[in-house]
């Protein structure tokens, strides 16, 4: 049953093994790795996907206590060894082409940086680097880059230059911090720096979005619950900066909108703000995710017990943006909005926002099935309206309903006329 989830599980194991702050965490990761290798057939492939794994296990054998060292040796034995013929075949293929690797293979978190052609065999001595890492897949014809210190060079030892190169190096460095569990104290500053960098980059930052979104979400998971609203706000800022470019990477963001999960007022406000920027960036079209977002927004309204109802006011603004997508979901939204038209439980400013939200929805989608409930509540509100501004908003909403209902609105005209005369 675990086989379909081995990639995600292996990523978690690698993060735990890299965490130098917790020996029990590393021990648990080793046991999990050993069990996966023994019972799920997870052999050889971890060395291919994570070339640094063997080095990490070897260091644990040398430096850790006897229990951890023994478990690391068990993991090495369970994972097995890479077939040496694969490496020999790749080496002979490179020799027949008259080229050689010319340097160490640099690997990043998920992909190696591409470089220029390797040095010829006759020049190998002058440009030789460390021997190739046998834990890396060598069957690719692509020529790789060499990492010397923190500077990426091509196979001839010449440094790359240019604006895009420096951007890439900077973003890679910050992503390494965000992905490192031992650097949790620096995660907030790293996330802030990353989002600030993407603003001026505009479309040049698009190639990095596929790694930035998971990195920020991972940092959010490792952070204390009190910091969750900070990361949600940064994700909202990232959506604002990237707009349509971020659409392919939005799937994990919608998992944050859990209508059942409790949250602080600050976190709920930050999540509602994320809905706002998502709706604005995608022009109100959230697709199938609207069925996830709307229950969350309704739950925010139901849970808001603050006298000022500031979170509710912000939620109403989000619903106004989403109003063109509410066709088929009025049964979920409209009863909550009608219940807010009660001055005994709702502040006047929130009531005014509710009227604006209802008007926007009525203009965007067909609300005939809820017309009677809305109009009767508006008449009651008109009767007890304490301000002229609120009366005007109620009448404007009635006019909006009249434009949609056409002849059917005449049924309510006598009641509205009687109320207007009393006022």
mmCIF file of C-alpha atoms in Angstrom:
data_model
loop_
_atom_site.group_PDB
_atom_site.id
_atom_site.type_symbol
_atom_site.label_atom_id
_atom_site.label_comp_id
_atom_site.label_asym_id
_atom_site.label_seq_id
_atom_site.Cartn_x
_atom_site.Cartn_y
_atom_site.Cartn_z
ATOM 1 C CA UNK A 1 0.000 0.000 0.000
ATOM 2 C CA UNK A 2 2.945 2.341 0.557
ATOM 3 C CA UNK A 3 4.493 1.824 -2.877
ATOM 4 C CA UNK A 4 2.565 4.680 -4.620
ATOM 5 C CA UNK A 5 3.739 7.065 -1.888
ATOM 6 C CA UNK A 6 7.400 6.045 -1.730
ATOM 7 C CA UNK A 7 8.661 9.190 -3.498
ATOM 8 C CA UNK A 8 7.050 11.494 -0.924
ATOM 9 C CA UNK A 9 8.138 9.234 1.917
ATOM 10 C CA UNK A 10 11.716 9.151 0.648
ATOM 11 C CA UNK A 11 11.794 12.952 0.462
ATOM 12 C CA UNK A 12 10.679 13.148 4.115
ATOM 13 C CA UNK A 13 13.316 10.581 5.095
ATOM 14 C CA UNK A 14 16.048 12.633 3.388
ATOM 15 C CA UNK A 15 14.988 15.772 5.234
ATOM 16 C CA UNK A 16 15.045 13.919 8.539
ATOM 17 C CA UNK A 17 18.481 12.429 7.853
ATOM 18 C CA UNK A 18 19.811 15.918 7.113
ATOM 19 C CA UNK A 19 18.473 17.316 10.391
ATOM 20 C CA UNK A 20 21.528 17.681 12.619
ATOM 21 C CA UNK A 21 19.487 18.956 15.578
ATOM 22 C CA UNK A 22 17.717 15.706 16.482
ATOM 23 C CA UNK A 23 19.376 12.295 16.859
ATOM 24 C CA UNK A 24 16.044 10.477 17.521
ATOM 25 C CA UNK A 25 14.686 11.960 14.297
ATOM 26 C CA UNK A 26 17.650 10.591 12.321
ATOM 27 C CA UNK A 27 17.232 7.207 14.000
ATOM 28 C CA UNK A 28 13.546 7.068 13.028
ATOM 29 C CA UNK A 29 14.421 8.044 9.456
ATOM 30 C CA UNK A 30 16.994 5.241 9.250
ATOM 31 C CA UNK A 31 14.479 2.688 10.479
ATOM 32 C CA UNK A 32 11.911 3.911 7.967
ATOM 33 C CA UNK A 33 14.483 3.729 5.149
ATOM 34 C CA UNK A 34 15.472 0.217 6.211
ATOM 35 C CA UNK A 35 11.839 -0.935 6.289
ATOM 36 C CA UNK A 36 11.082 0.585 2.889
ATOM 37 C CA UNK A 37 14.100 -1.121 1.366
ATOM 38 C CA UNK A 38 13.313 -4.456 3.008
ATOM 39 C CA UNK A 39 9.550 -4.626 2.494
ATOM 40 C CA UNK A 40 8.733 -2.310 -0.443
ATOM 41 C CA UNK A 41 11.568 -3.097 -2.835
ATOM 42 C CA UNK A 42 13.078 0.384 -2.484
ATOM 43 C CA UNK A 43 16.608 -0.560 -3.550
ATOM 44 C CA UNK A 44 19.223 1.189 -5.712
ATOM 45 C CA UNK A 45 16.783 3.926 -6.796
ATOM 46 C CA UNK A 46 17.319 6.074 -3.651
ATOM 47 C CA UNK A 47 21.022 6.333 -4.558
ATOM 48 C CA UNK A 48 20.054 7.431 -8.072
ATOM 49 C CA UNK A 49 17.510 10.011 -6.981
ATOM 50 C CA UNK A 50 19.570 11.300 -4.033
ATOM 51 C CA UNK A 51 23.315 10.896 -4.831
ATOM 52 C CA UNK A 52 24.202 12.396 -1.454
ATOM 53 C CA UNK A 53 22.435 9.574 0.401
ATOM 54 C CA UNK A 54 25.458 7.241 0.513
ATOM 55 C CA UNK A 55 27.663 10.045 1.882
ATOM 56 C CA UNK A 56 25.093 10.810 4.592
ATOM 57 C CA UNK A 57 24.845 7.142 5.601
ATOM 58 C CA UNK A 58 28.624 6.750 5.642
ATOM 59 C CA UNK A 59 28.976 9.815 7.886
ATOM 60 C CA UNK A 60 26.366 8.398 10.261
ATOM 61 C CA UNK A 61 28.312 5.152 10.478
ATOM 62 C CA UNK A 62 31.505 7.050 11.369
ATOM 63 C CA UNK A 63 30.230 9.770 13.703
ATOM 64 C CA UNK A 64 27.028 8.647 15.412
ATOM 65 C CA UNK A 65 26.458 6.448 18.448
ATOM 66 C CA UNK A 66 26.561 2.674 18.165
ATOM 67 C CA UNK A 67 22.787 2.269 17.759
ATOM 68 C CA UNK A 68 22.523 4.851 14.978
ATOM 69 C CA UNK A 69 25.710 3.567 13.339
ATOM 70 C CA UNK A 70 24.372 0.004 13.342
ATOM 71 C CA UNK A 71 21.041 1.104 11.851
ATOM 72 C CA UNK A 72 22.886 3.077 9.135
ATOM 73 C CA UNK A 73 24.894 -0.034 8.203
ATOM 74 C CA UNK A 74 21.674 -2.032 8.033
ATOM 75 C CA UNK A 75 20.203 0.585 5.677
ATOM 76 C CA UNK A 76 23.291 0.447 3.440
ATOM 77 C CA UNK A 77 22.997 -3.331 3.265
ATOM 78 C CA UNK A 78 19.253 -3.227 2.541
ATOM 79 C CA UNK A 79 19.585 -0.617 -0.208
ATOM 80 C CA UNK A 80 22.097 -2.746 -2.096
ATOM 81 C CA UNK A 81 24.811 -1.647 -4.557
ATOM 82 C CA UNK A 82 24.641 -0.096 -8.005
ATOM 83 C CA UNK A 83 25.598 -2.412 -10.862
ATOM 84 C CA UNK A 84 29.206 -1.498 -11.788
ATOM 85 C CA UNK A 85 28.583 -2.528 -15.410
ATOM 86 C CA UNK A 86 26.237 0.420 -15.806
ATOM 87 C CA UNK A 87 29.055 2.794 -14.927
ATOM 88 C CA UNK A 88 31.559 0.940 -17.190
ATOM 89 C CA UNK A 89 29.155 1.043 -20.128
ATOM 90 C CA UNK A 90 28.667 4.791 -19.701
ATOM 91 C CA UNK A 91 32.422 5.354 -19.421
ATOM 92 C CA UNK A 92 33.192 3.337 -22.583
ATOM 93 C CA UNK A 93 30.482 5.232 -24.457
ATOM 94 C CA UNK A 94 32.059 8.526 -23.478
ATOM 95 C CA UNK A 95 35.513 7.279 -24.551
ATOM 96 C CA UNK A 96 34.301 6.239 -28.007
ATOM 97 C CA UNK A 97 32.956 9.733 -28.559
ATOM 98 C CA UNK A 98 36.376 11.183 -27.718
ATOM 99 C CA UNK A 99 35.163 13.094 -24.718
ATOM 100 C CA UNK A 100 35.306 12.754 -20.985
ATOM 101 C CA UNK A 101 33.392 14.091 -18.060
ATOM 102 C CA UNK A 102 36.177 16.563 -17.246
ATOM 103 C CA UNK A 103 35.027 17.306 -13.714
ATOM 104 C CA UNK A 104 32.788 16.400 -10.869
ATOM 105 C CA UNK A 105 29.088 16.118 -11.456
ATOM 106 C CA UNK A 106 27.246 18.775 -9.522
ATOM 107 C CA UNK A 107 23.804 17.872 -8.331
ATOM 108 C CA UNK A 108 21.209 20.171 -6.867
ATOM 109 C CA UNK A 109 18.042 19.283 -4.952
ATOM 110 C CA UNK A 110 16.135 17.954 -7.955
ATOM 111 C CA UNK A 111 18.034 18.669 -11.194
ATOM 112 C CA UNK A 112 21.633 19.231 -12.308
ATOM 113 C CA UNK A 113 22.514 22.492 -13.999
ATOM 114 C CA UNK A 114 23.264 22.083 -17.709
ATOM 115 C CA UNK A 115 26.685 23.125 -19.070
ATOM 116 C CA UNK A 116 28.909 23.120 -22.111
ATOM 117 C CA UNK A 117 30.871 20.296 -23.756
ATOM 118 C CA UNK A 118 33.461 18.438 -21.684
ATOM 119 C CA UNK A 119 37.182 18.656 -22.244
ATOM 120 C CA UNK A 120 38.743 16.297 -24.745
ATOM 121 C CA UNK A 121 40.669 13.281 -23.508
ATOM 122 C CA UNK A 122 43.996 14.871 -24.299
ATOM 123 C CA UNK A 123 43.205 17.845 -22.089
ATOM 124 C CA UNK A 124 41.788 15.818 -19.224
ATOM 125 C CA UNK A 125 44.862 16.145 -17.088
ATOM 126 C CA UNK A 126 44.809 19.926 -17.142
ATOM 127 C CA UNK A 127 41.123 20.250 -16.346
ATOM 128 C CA UNK A 128 40.615 17.141 -14.254
ATOM 129 C CA UNK A 129 38.400 17.313 -11.213
ATOM 130 C CA UNK A 130 37.376 14.723 -8.646
ATOM 131 C CA UNK A 131 36.367 11.328 -10.083
ATOM 132 C CA UNK A 132 32.722 10.994 -11.142
ATOM 133 C CA UNK A 133 30.221 10.107 -8.431
ATOM 134 C CA UNK A 134 29.240 6.488 -9.148
ATOM 135 C CA UNK A 135 25.987 7.031 -7.266
ATOM 136 C CA UNK A 136 24.743 9.322 -10.063
ATOM 137 C CA UNK A 137 23.018 8.166 -13.246
ATOM 138 C CA UNK A 138 25.678 8.245 -15.964
ATOM 139 C CA UNK A 139 23.697 7.085 -18.961
ATOM 140 C CA UNK A 140 22.679 10.619 -20.007
ATOM 141 C CA UNK A 141 24.443 12.186 -22.989
ATOM 142 C CA UNK A 142 24.090 15.668 -21.489
ATOM 143 C CA UNK A 143 27.278 17.366 -20.380
ATOM 144 C CA UNK A 144 27.053 18.487 -16.803
ATOM 145 C CA UNK A 145 28.437 21.461 -14.892
ATOM 146 C CA UNK A 146 30.965 21.471 -12.108
ATOM 147 C CA UNK A 147 30.359 23.114 -8.750
ATOM 148 C CA UNK A 148 33.534 24.659 -7.374
ATOM 149 C CA UNK A 149 32.775 26.055 -3.967
ATOM 150 C CA UNK A 150 29.544 28.003 -4.434
ATOM 151 C CA UNK A 151 30.220 28.982 -8.075
ATOM 152 C CA UNK A 152 28.974 26.925 -11.002
ATOM 153 C CA UNK A 153 31.514 26.569 -13.835
ATOM 154 C CA UNK A 154 31.481 24.794 -17.166
ATOM 155 C CA UNK A 155 33.665 21.784 -17.953
ATOM 156 C CA UNK A 156 36.597 24.024 -18.951
ATOM 157 C CA UNK A 157 36.646 25.742 -15.563
ATOM 158 C CA UNK A 158 35.304 29.088 -16.801
ATOM 159 C CA UNK A 159 32.717 30.849 -14.636
ATOM 160 C CA UNK A 160 29.315 31.594 -16.063
ATOM 161 C CA UNK A 161 28.193 35.202 -16.028
ATOM 162 C CA UNK A 162 25.128 37.242 -16.807
ATOM 163 C CA UNK A 163 22.101 38.503 -14.936
ATOM 164 C CA UNK A 164 20.158 35.210 -15.099
ATOM 165 C CA UNK A 165 23.100 33.299 -13.698
ATOM 166 C CA UNK A 166 23.309 35.475 -10.568
ATOM 167 C CA UNK A 167 19.536 35.267 -10.109
ATOM 168 C CA UNK A 168 19.693 31.498 -10.297
ATOM 169 C CA UNK A 169 22.548 31.210 -7.811
ATOM 170 C CA UNK A 170 20.759 33.502 -5.344
ATOM 171 C CA UNK A 171 17.444 31.665 -5.541
ATOM 172 C CA UNK A 172 19.143 28.263 -5.246
ATOM 173 C CA UNK A 173 20.938 29.420 -2.100
ATOM 174 C CA UNK A 174 17.711 30.637 -0.481
ATOM 175 C CA UNK A 175 15.856 27.444 -1.455
ATOM 176 C CA UNK A 176 18.594 25.394 0.211
ATOM 177 C CA UNK A 177 17.938 27.300 3.436
ATOM 178 C CA UNK A 178 14.169 26.796 3.199
ATOM 179 C CA UNK A 179 14.601 23.064 2.578
ATOM 180 C CA UNK A 180 17.006 22.569 5.478
ATOM 181 C CA UNK A 181 15.253 21.527 8.732
ATOM 182 C CA UNK A 182 18.282 22.670 10.717
ATOM 183 C CA UNK A 183 17.765 26.273 9.525
ATOM 184 C CA UNK A 184 14.234 26.767 10.849
ATOM 185 C CA UNK A 185 15.203 29.999 12.609
ATOM 186 C CA UNK A 186 16.166 31.528 9.242
ATOM 187 C CA UNK A 187 13.129 30.282 7.284
ATOM 188 C CA UNK A 188 11.027 33.419 7.777
ATOM 189 C CA UNK A 189 13.799 35.730 6.609
ATOM 190 C CA UNK A 190 14.577 33.408 3.692
ATOM 191 C CA UNK A 191 10.927 33.350 2.587
ATOM 192 C CA UNK A 192 10.722 37.136 2.850
ATOM 193 C CA UNK A 193 13.886 37.549 0.781
ATOM 194 C CA UNK A 194 12.684 35.097 -1.840
ATOM 195 C CA UNK A 195 9.338 36.829 -2.378
ATOM 196 C CA UNK A 196 11.047 40.235 -2.480
ATOM 197 C CA UNK A 197 13.394 39.000 -5.217
ATOM 198 C CA UNK A 198 10.562 37.689 -7.402
ATOM 199 C CA UNK A 199 8.778 41.056 -7.585
ATOM 200 C CA UNK A 200 11.261 42.796 -9.902
ATOM 201 C CA UNK A 201 11.930 39.578 -11.864
ATOM 202 C CA UNK A 202 8.348 39.301 -13.179
ATOM 203 C CA UNK A 203 8.333 36.628 -15.928
ATOM 204 C CA UNK A 204 12.008 35.762 -15.330
ATOM 205 C CA UNK A 205 10.990 34.161 -12.056
ATOM 206 C CA UNK A 206 8.557 31.715 -13.689
ATOM 207 C CA UNK A 207 11.076 28.824 -14.026
ATOM 208 C CA UNK A 208 11.551 28.782 -10.239
ATOM 209 C CA UNK A 209 7.887 28.766 -9.157
ATOM 210 C CA UNK A 210 7.667 24.980 -9.303
ATOM 211 C CA UNK A 211 10.263 24.771 -6.518
ATOM 212 C CA UNK A 212 9.444 27.915 -4.575
ATOM 213 C CA UNK A 213 5.823 27.009 -3.769
ATOM 214 C CA UNK A 214 6.678 23.577 -2.255
ATOM 215 C CA UNK A 215 9.637 25.085 -0.378
ATOM 216 C CA UNK A 216 7.502 27.751 1.313
ATOM 217 C CA UNK A 217 4.814 25.181 2.161
ATOM 218 C CA UNK A 218 7.454 22.867 3.622
ATOM 219 C CA UNK A 219 8.844 25.695 5.742
ATOM 220 C CA UNK A 220 5.297 26.420 6.920
ATOM 221 C CA UNK A 221 4.897 22.788 8.028
ATOM 222 C CA UNK A 222 8.144 22.921 10.016
ATOM 223 C CA UNK A 223 7.270 26.266 11.652
ATOM 224 C CA UNK A 224 5.270 26.677 14.885
ATOM 225 C CA UNK A 225 1.488 27.182 14.409
ATOM 226 C CA UNK A 226 1.837 30.814 15.484
ATOM 227 C CA UNK A 227 3.882 31.530 12.328
ATOM 228 C CA UNK A 228 1.457 29.941 9.856
ATOM 229 C CA UNK A 229 -0.233 33.265 9.006
ATOM 230 C CA UNK A 230 3.166 34.731 8.018
ATOM 231 C CA UNK A 231 3.770 32.035 5.396
ATOM 232 C CA UNK A 232 0.192 32.277 4.100
ATOM 233 C CA UNK A 233 0.670 36.021 3.604
ATOM 234 C CA UNK A 234 3.922 35.365 1.723
ATOM 235 C CA UNK A 235 2.160 32.844 -0.507
ATOM 236 C CA UNK A 236 -0.473 35.492 -1.219
ATOM 237 C CA UNK A 237 2.250 37.945 -2.139
ATOM 238 C CA UNK A 238 3.785 35.295 -4.415
ATOM 239 C CA UNK A 239 0.442 34.863 -6.198
ATOM 240 C CA UNK A 240 0.131 38.648 -6.602
ATOM 241 C CA UNK A 241 3.576 38.861 -8.167
ATOM 242 C CA UNK A 242 3.250 35.824 -10.453
ATOM 243 C CA UNK A 243 -0.471 36.036 -11.335
ATOM 244 C CA UNK A 244 -1.277 33.679 -14.261
ATOM 245 C CA UNK A 245 2.249 32.217 -14.257
ATOM 246 C CA UNK A 246 1.591 30.429 -10.978
ATOM 247 C CA UNK A 247 -1.525 28.596 -12.199
ATOM 248 C CA UNK A 248 0.276 25.232 -12.819
ATOM 249 C CA UNK A 249 1.555 25.180 -9.215
ATOM 250 C CA UNK A 250 -1.603 26.113 -7.301
ATOM 251 C CA UNK A 251 -2.818 22.618 -6.408
ATOM 252 C CA UNK A 252 -1.008 22.468 -3.012
ATOM 253 C CA UNK A 253 -2.301 25.919 -2.035
ATOM 254 C CA UNK A 254 -5.939 24.838 -2.134
ATOM 255 C CA UNK A 255 -5.183 22.128 0.408
ATOM 256 C CA UNK A 256 -4.766 24.924 2.977
ATOM 257 C CA UNK A 257 -8.486 25.725 2.876
ATOM 258 C CA UNK A 258 -9.813 23.174 5.332
ATOM 259 C CA UNK A 259 -13.276 24.118 6.585
ATOM 260 C CA UNK A 260 -13.003 21.655 9.478
ATOM 261 C CA UNK A 261 -9.603 22.734 10.817
ATOM 262 C CA UNK A 262 -9.689 25.324 13.605
ATOM 263 C CA UNK A 263 -7.488 28.369 13.273
ATOM 264 C CA UNK A 264 -6.729 31.674 14.897
ATOM 265 C CA UNK A 265 -8.378 34.861 13.688
ATOM 266 C CA UNK A 266 -5.094 36.002 12.155
ATOM 267 C CA UNK A 267 -4.676 32.751 10.243
ATOM 268 C CA UNK A 268 -8.266 32.833 8.976
ATOM 269 C CA UNK A 269 -7.822 36.436 7.862
ATOM 270 C CA UNK A 270 -4.588 35.514 6.054
ATOM 271 C CA UNK A 271 -6.284 32.565 4.315
ATOM 272 C CA UNK A 272 -9.198 34.756 3.223
ATOM 273 C CA UNK A 273 -6.642 37.205 1.847
ATOM 274 C CA UNK A 274 -5.069 34.333 -0.083
ATOM 275 C CA UNK A 275 -8.500 33.546 -1.573
ATOM 276 C CA UNK A 276 -8.817 37.189 -2.619
ATOM 277 C CA UNK A 277 -5.480 37.287 -4.427
ATOM 278 C CA UNK A 278 -6.109 33.890 -6.033
ATOM 279 C CA UNK A 279 -9.479 35.062 -7.324
ATOM 280 C CA UNK A 280 -8.031 38.338 -8.617
ATOM 281 C CA UNK A 281 -5.007 36.661 -10.227
ATOM 282 C CA UNK A 282 -7.199 34.048 -11.934
ATOM 283 C CA UNK A 283 -9.983 36.516 -12.821
ATOM 284 C CA UNK A 284 -12.392 34.796 -10.433
ATOM 285 C CA UNK A 285 -12.040 31.425 -12.159
ATOM 286 C CA UNK A 286 -10.948 28.870 -9.558
ATOM 287 C CA UNK A 287 -12.286 25.947 -11.582
ATOM 288 C CA UNK A 288 -13.073 22.823 -9.593
ATOM 289 C CA UNK A 289 -11.396 24.293 -6.511
ATOM 290 C CA UNK A 290 -14.378 26.574 -5.921
ATOM 291 C CA UNK A 291 -16.019 23.615 -4.135
ATOM 292 C CA UNK A 292 -13.126 23.643 -1.646
ATOM 293 C CA UNK A 293 -12.896 27.394 -1.154
ATOM 294 C CA UNK A 294 -16.604 28.179 -0.595
ATOM 295 C CA UNK A 295 -17.124 25.820 2.391
ATOM 296 C CA UNK A 296 -14.039 27.358 3.969
ATOM 297 C CA UNK A 297 -15.361 30.918 3.498
ATOM 298 C CA UNK A 298 -18.757 29.958 4.918
ATOM 299 C CA UNK A 299 -17.076 28.359 7.941
ATOM 300 C CA UNK A 300 -15.104 31.572 8.529
ATOM 301 C CA UNK A 301 -18.364 33.563 8.644
ATOM 302 C CA UNK A 302 -19.936 31.052 11.022
ATOM 303 C CA UNK A 303 -16.943 31.044 13.386
ATOM 304 C CA UNK A 304 -16.394 34.789 13.526
ATOM 305 C CA UNK A 305 -17.637 35.804 16.980
ATOM 306 C CA UNK A 306 -15.688 39.053 17.207
ATOM 307 C CA UNK A 307 -17.856 42.116 17.723
ATOM 308 C CA UNK A 308 -16.228 44.024 14.869
ATOM 309 C CA UNK A 309 -16.581 41.041 12.464
ATOM 310 C CA UNK A 310 -13.509 42.188 10.519
ATOM 311 C CA UNK A 311 -12.783 38.703 9.187
ATOM 312 C CA UNK A 312 -16.398 38.433 7.996
ATOM 313 C CA UNK A 313 -16.073 41.778 6.221
ATOM 314 C CA UNK A 314 -12.981 40.536 4.398
ATOM 315 C CA UNK A 315 -14.727 37.274 3.541
ATOM 316 C CA UNK A 316 -17.590 39.220 1.947
ATOM 317 C CA UNK A 317 -15.090 41.003 -0.285
ATOM 318 C CA UNK A 318 -13.688 37.629 -1.376
ATOM 319 C CA UNK A 319 -17.202 36.416 -2.201
ATOM 320 C CA UNK A 320 -17.800 39.522 -4.324
ATOM 321 C CA UNK A 321 -14.730 38.670 -6.391
ATOM 322 C CA UNK A 322 -15.915 35.080 -6.745
ATOM 323 C CA UNK A 323 -19.522 36.019 -7.575
ATOM 324 C CA UNK A 324 -19.299 35.020 -11.299
ATOM 325 C CA UNK A 325 -18.334 31.480 -10.208
ATOM 326 C CA UNK A 326 -21.165 30.974 -7.700
ATOM 327 C CA UNK A 327 -23.653 29.465 -10.151
ATOM 328 C CA UNK A 328 -24.724 26.195 -8.567
ATOM 329 C CA UNK A 329 -23.398 27.114 -5.116
ATOM 330 C CA UNK A 330 -26.016 29.680 -4.048
ATOM 331 C CA UNK A 331 -27.599 27.169 -1.671
ATOM 332 C CA UNK A 332 -24.348 27.282 0.313
ATOM 333 C CA UNK A 333 -23.659 31.015 0.253
ATOM 334 C CA UNK A 334 -26.955 32.914 0.083
ATOM 335 C CA UNK A 335 -28.513 31.694 3.391
ATOM 336 C CA UNK A 336 -25.414 32.937 5.268
ATOM 337 C CA UNK A 337 -25.564 36.302 3.540
ATOM 338 C CA UNK A 338 -29.268 36.741 4.297
ATOM 339 C CA UNK A 339 -28.645 35.900 7.957
ATOM 340 C CA UNK A 340 -26.094 38.736 8.138
ATOM 341 C CA UNK A 341 -28.819 41.292 7.293
ATOM 342 C CA UNK A 342 -29.736 41.493 10.962
ATOM 343 C CA UNK A 343 -28.643 44.620 12.788
ATOM 344 C CA UNK A 344 -29.048 42.935 16.191
ATOM 345 C CA UNK A 345 -26.085 40.627 15.520
ATOM 346 C CA UNK A 346 -24.215 42.369 12.702
ATOM 347 C CA UNK A 347 -22.440 45.760 12.769
ATOM 348 C CA UNK A 348 -23.712 48.356 10.299
ATOM 349 C CA UNK A 349 -20.499 48.365 8.246
ATOM 350 C CA UNK A 350 -20.680 44.568 7.800
ATOM 351 C CA UNK A 351 -24.376 44.839 6.884
ATOM 352 C CA UNK A 352 -23.487 47.386 4.210
ATOM 353 C CA UNK A 353 -20.766 45.046 2.884
ATOM 354 C CA UNK A 354 -23.296 42.213 2.815
ATOM 355 C CA UNK A 355 -25.681 44.306 0.712
ATOM 356 C CA UNK A 356 -22.881 45.043 -1.734
ATOM 357 C CA UNK A 357 -21.997 41.347 -1.889
ATOM 358 C CA UNK A 358 -25.615 40.334 -2.560
ATOM 359 C CA UNK A 359 -25.925 42.953 -5.298
ATOM 360 C CA UNK A 360 -22.748 41.664 -6.954
ATOM 361 C CA UNK A 361 -23.980 38.056 -6.854
ATOM 362 C CA UNK A 362 -27.437 38.992 -8.168
ATOM 363 C CA UNK A 363 -25.816 40.849 -11.054
ATOM 364 C CA UNK A 364 -23.537 37.906 -11.897
ATOM 365 C CA UNK A 365 -25.750 34.804 -11.546
ATOM 366 C CA UNK A 366 -29.432 33.884 -11.550
ATOM 367 C CA UNK A 367 -30.803 34.226 -8.011
ATOM 368 C CA UNK A 368 -34.528 33.812 -8.755
ATOM 369 C CA UNK A 369 -34.855 30.840 -6.417
ATOM 370 C CA UNK A 370 -33.713 32.987 -3.486
ATOM 371 C CA UNK A 371 -35.459 36.192 -4.515
ATOM 372 C CA UNK A 372 -38.321 36.005 -2.004
ATOM 373 C CA UNK A 373 -36.001 35.332 0.953
ATOM 374 C CA UNK A 374 -33.735 38.203 -0.022
ATOM 375 C CA UNK A 375 -36.542 40.711 -0.665
ATOM 376 C CA UNK A 376 -38.424 39.942 2.568
ATOM 377 C CA UNK A 377 -35.201 40.386 4.564
ATOM 378 C CA UNK A 378 -34.450 43.642 2.737
ATOM 379 C CA UNK A 379 -37.915 44.961 3.577
ATOM 380 C CA UNK A 380 -37.373 44.155 7.255
ATOM 381 C CA UNK A 381 -33.992 45.880 7.131
ATOM 382 C CA UNK A 382 -35.539 48.914 5.442
ATOM 383 C CA UNK A 383 -38.077 49.220 8.235
ATOM 384 C CA UNK A 384 -35.449 49.423 10.979
ATOM 385 C CA UNK A 385 -32.603 51.043 9.061
ATOM 386 C CA UNK A 386 -30.895 53.617 11.359
ATOM 387 C CA UNK A 387 -28.995 55.602 8.702
ATOM 388 C CA UNK A 388 -29.822 57.178 5.378
ATOM 389 C CA UNK A 389 -26.780 55.503 3.769
ATOM 390 C CA UNK A 390 -28.021 52.042 4.766
ATOM 391 C CA UNK A 391 -31.509 52.839 3.394
ATOM 392 C CA UNK A 392 -29.967 53.858 0.093
ATOM 393 C CA UNK A 393 -27.997 50.608 -0.128
ATOM 394 C CA UNK A 394 -31.127 48.557 0.597
ATOM 395 C CA UNK A 395 -33.048 50.355 -2.155
ATOM 396 C CA UNK A 396 -30.133 49.890 -4.579
ATOM 397 C CA UNK A 397 -30.156 46.150 -3.859
ATOM 398 C CA UNK A 398 -33.925 46.014 -4.453
ATOM 399 C CA UNK A 399 -33.435 47.773 -7.785
ATOM 400 C CA UNK A 400 -30.790 45.213 -8.751
ATOM 401 C CA UNK A 401 -33.236 42.409 -7.967
ATOM 402 C CA UNK A 402 -35.945 44.184 -9.941
ATOM 403 C CA UNK A 403 -33.730 44.273 -13.038
ATOM 404 C CA UNK A 404 -33.185 40.523 -12.817
ATOM 405 C CA UNK A 405 -36.720 39.437 -11.892
ATOM 406 C CA UNK A 406 -38.492 41.723 -14.361
ATOM 407 C CA UNK A 407 -42.280 41.042 -14.204
ATOM 408 C CA UNK A 408 -41.954 38.670 -11.257
ATOM 409 C CA UNK A 409 -40.838 41.587 -9.104
ATOM 410 C CA UNK A 410 -44.335 43.121 -9.264
ATOM 411 C CA UNK A 411 -45.480 40.611 -6.634
ATOM 412 C CA UNK A 412 -43.385 42.410 -4.051
ATOM 413 C CA UNK A 413 -44.186 45.988 -5.111
ATOM 414 C CA UNK A 414 -47.161 46.557 -2.749
ATOM 415 C CA UNK A 415 -45.151 45.497 0.305
ATOM 416 C CA UNK A 416 -42.173 47.624 -0.696
ATOM 417 C CA UNK A 417 -44.404 50.630 -1.410
ATOM 418 C CA UNK A 418 -46.095 50.329 1.971
ATOM 419 C CA UNK A 419 -42.744 50.192 3.747
ATOM 420 C CA UNK A 420 -41.429 53.195 1.839
ATOM 421 C CA UNK A 421 -44.461 55.289 2.803
ATOM 422 C CA UNK A 422 -43.929 54.486 6.488
ATOM 423 C CA UNK A 423 -40.302 55.581 6.275
#
